[in-house]
Coordinates of C-alpha atoms in Angstrom, one line a residue:
F630 CA 14.3 6.4 10.8
H631 CA 14.2 4.4 7.7
W632 CA 16.8 4.0 4.8
N633 CA 15.7 3.7 1.3
T634 CA 16.5 0.2 -0.5
L635 CA 19.8 1.9 -2.1
G636 CA 20.8 3.2 1.3
R637 CA 21.3 6.8 -0.1
R638 CA 18.2 8.3 1.5
V639 CA 17.0 8.4 5.1
V640 CA 13.4 9.3 6.1
R641 CA 12.3 10.2 9.6
Y642 CA 9.3 11.7 11.2
G643 CA 9.6 14.2 13.9
P644 CA 7.8 15.6 17.1
D645 CA 6.7 18.6 14.9
D646 CA 4.6 16.2 12.8
K647 CA 6.8 16.5 9.6
T648 CA 8.6 14.1 7.7
R649 CA 12.1 14.7 6.6
I650 CA 14.1 13.2 3.9
W651 CA 17.9 13.4 3.8
S652 CA 20.1 12.4 0.8
L653 CA 23.6 11.0 1.9
D654 CA 24.7 12.3 -1.5
A655 CA 24.1 15.9 -0.7
P656 CA 26.6 18.1 0.9
P657 CA 26.8 17.7 4.8
D658 CA 25.0 20.9 5.5
A659 CA 22.3 20.4 3.0
E660 CA 18.8 20.9 4.4
P661 CA 16.5 17.9 4.2
L662 CA 13.3 17.7 2.1
V663 CA 10.4 18.6 4.4
L664 CA 6.9 16.7 3.8
G665 CA 4.5 19.2 5.6
R666 CA 1.2 18.0 4.3
G667 CA -0.5 14.8 4.1
A668 CA -1.1 13.1 7.5
T669 CA -3.3 15.2 9.7
G670 CA -2.9 13.8 13.1
Q671 CA 0.1 12.8 15.2
L672 CA 2.6 11.2 13.0
S673 CA 3.6 7.6 14.2
D674 CA 5.7 6.4 11.3
S675 CA 7.3 7.0 7.8
S676 CA 8.9 4.6 5.5
F677 CA 10.1 4.2 1.8
D678 CA 8.5 1.5 -0.5
R679 CA 10.8 -1.2 -1.9
E680 CA 11.8 0.7 -5.0
G681 CA 12.2 3.9 -3.3
T682 CA 9.8 5.8 -5.3
W683 CA 7.3 6.6 -2.6
V684 CA 7.4 7.5 1.1
V685 CA 4.4 6.5 3.2
T686 CA 3.6 8.3 6.5
S687 CA 0.9 7.1 9.0
D688 CA -0.9 8.8 11.7
N689 CA -3.9 8.1 13.9
D690 CA -6.2 9.0 10.9
G691 CA -4.6 6.8 8.2
L692 CA -1.9 6.8 5.7
A693 CA -0.5 9.5 3.2
L694 CA 1.6 8.5 0.3
W695 CA 4.2 10.6 -1.2
P696 CA 5.6 10.4 -4.7
L697 CA 9.2 11.1 -5.1
A698 CA 10.6 12.6 -8.1
R699 CA 13.4 10.4 -9.9
R700 CA 15.9 13.0 -9.1
L701 CA 15.4 12.5 -5.4
L702 CA 16.4 8.7 -5.8

């Protein structure tokens, strides 16, 4: 898993080939944002960019970039 630069979001890819983003500002029982498109092969990593406005996921076919709405930051 990876933290964004502000330390308020966590991104993690899972064995189901989906990437999830959790907000530490959300209620404890809040569901994560699930990114379910983009990478087509088995995911191998995910991370935020320095500004926390994009998430990048990688798989055996390449990279996928995910823009994040300002409200998610």
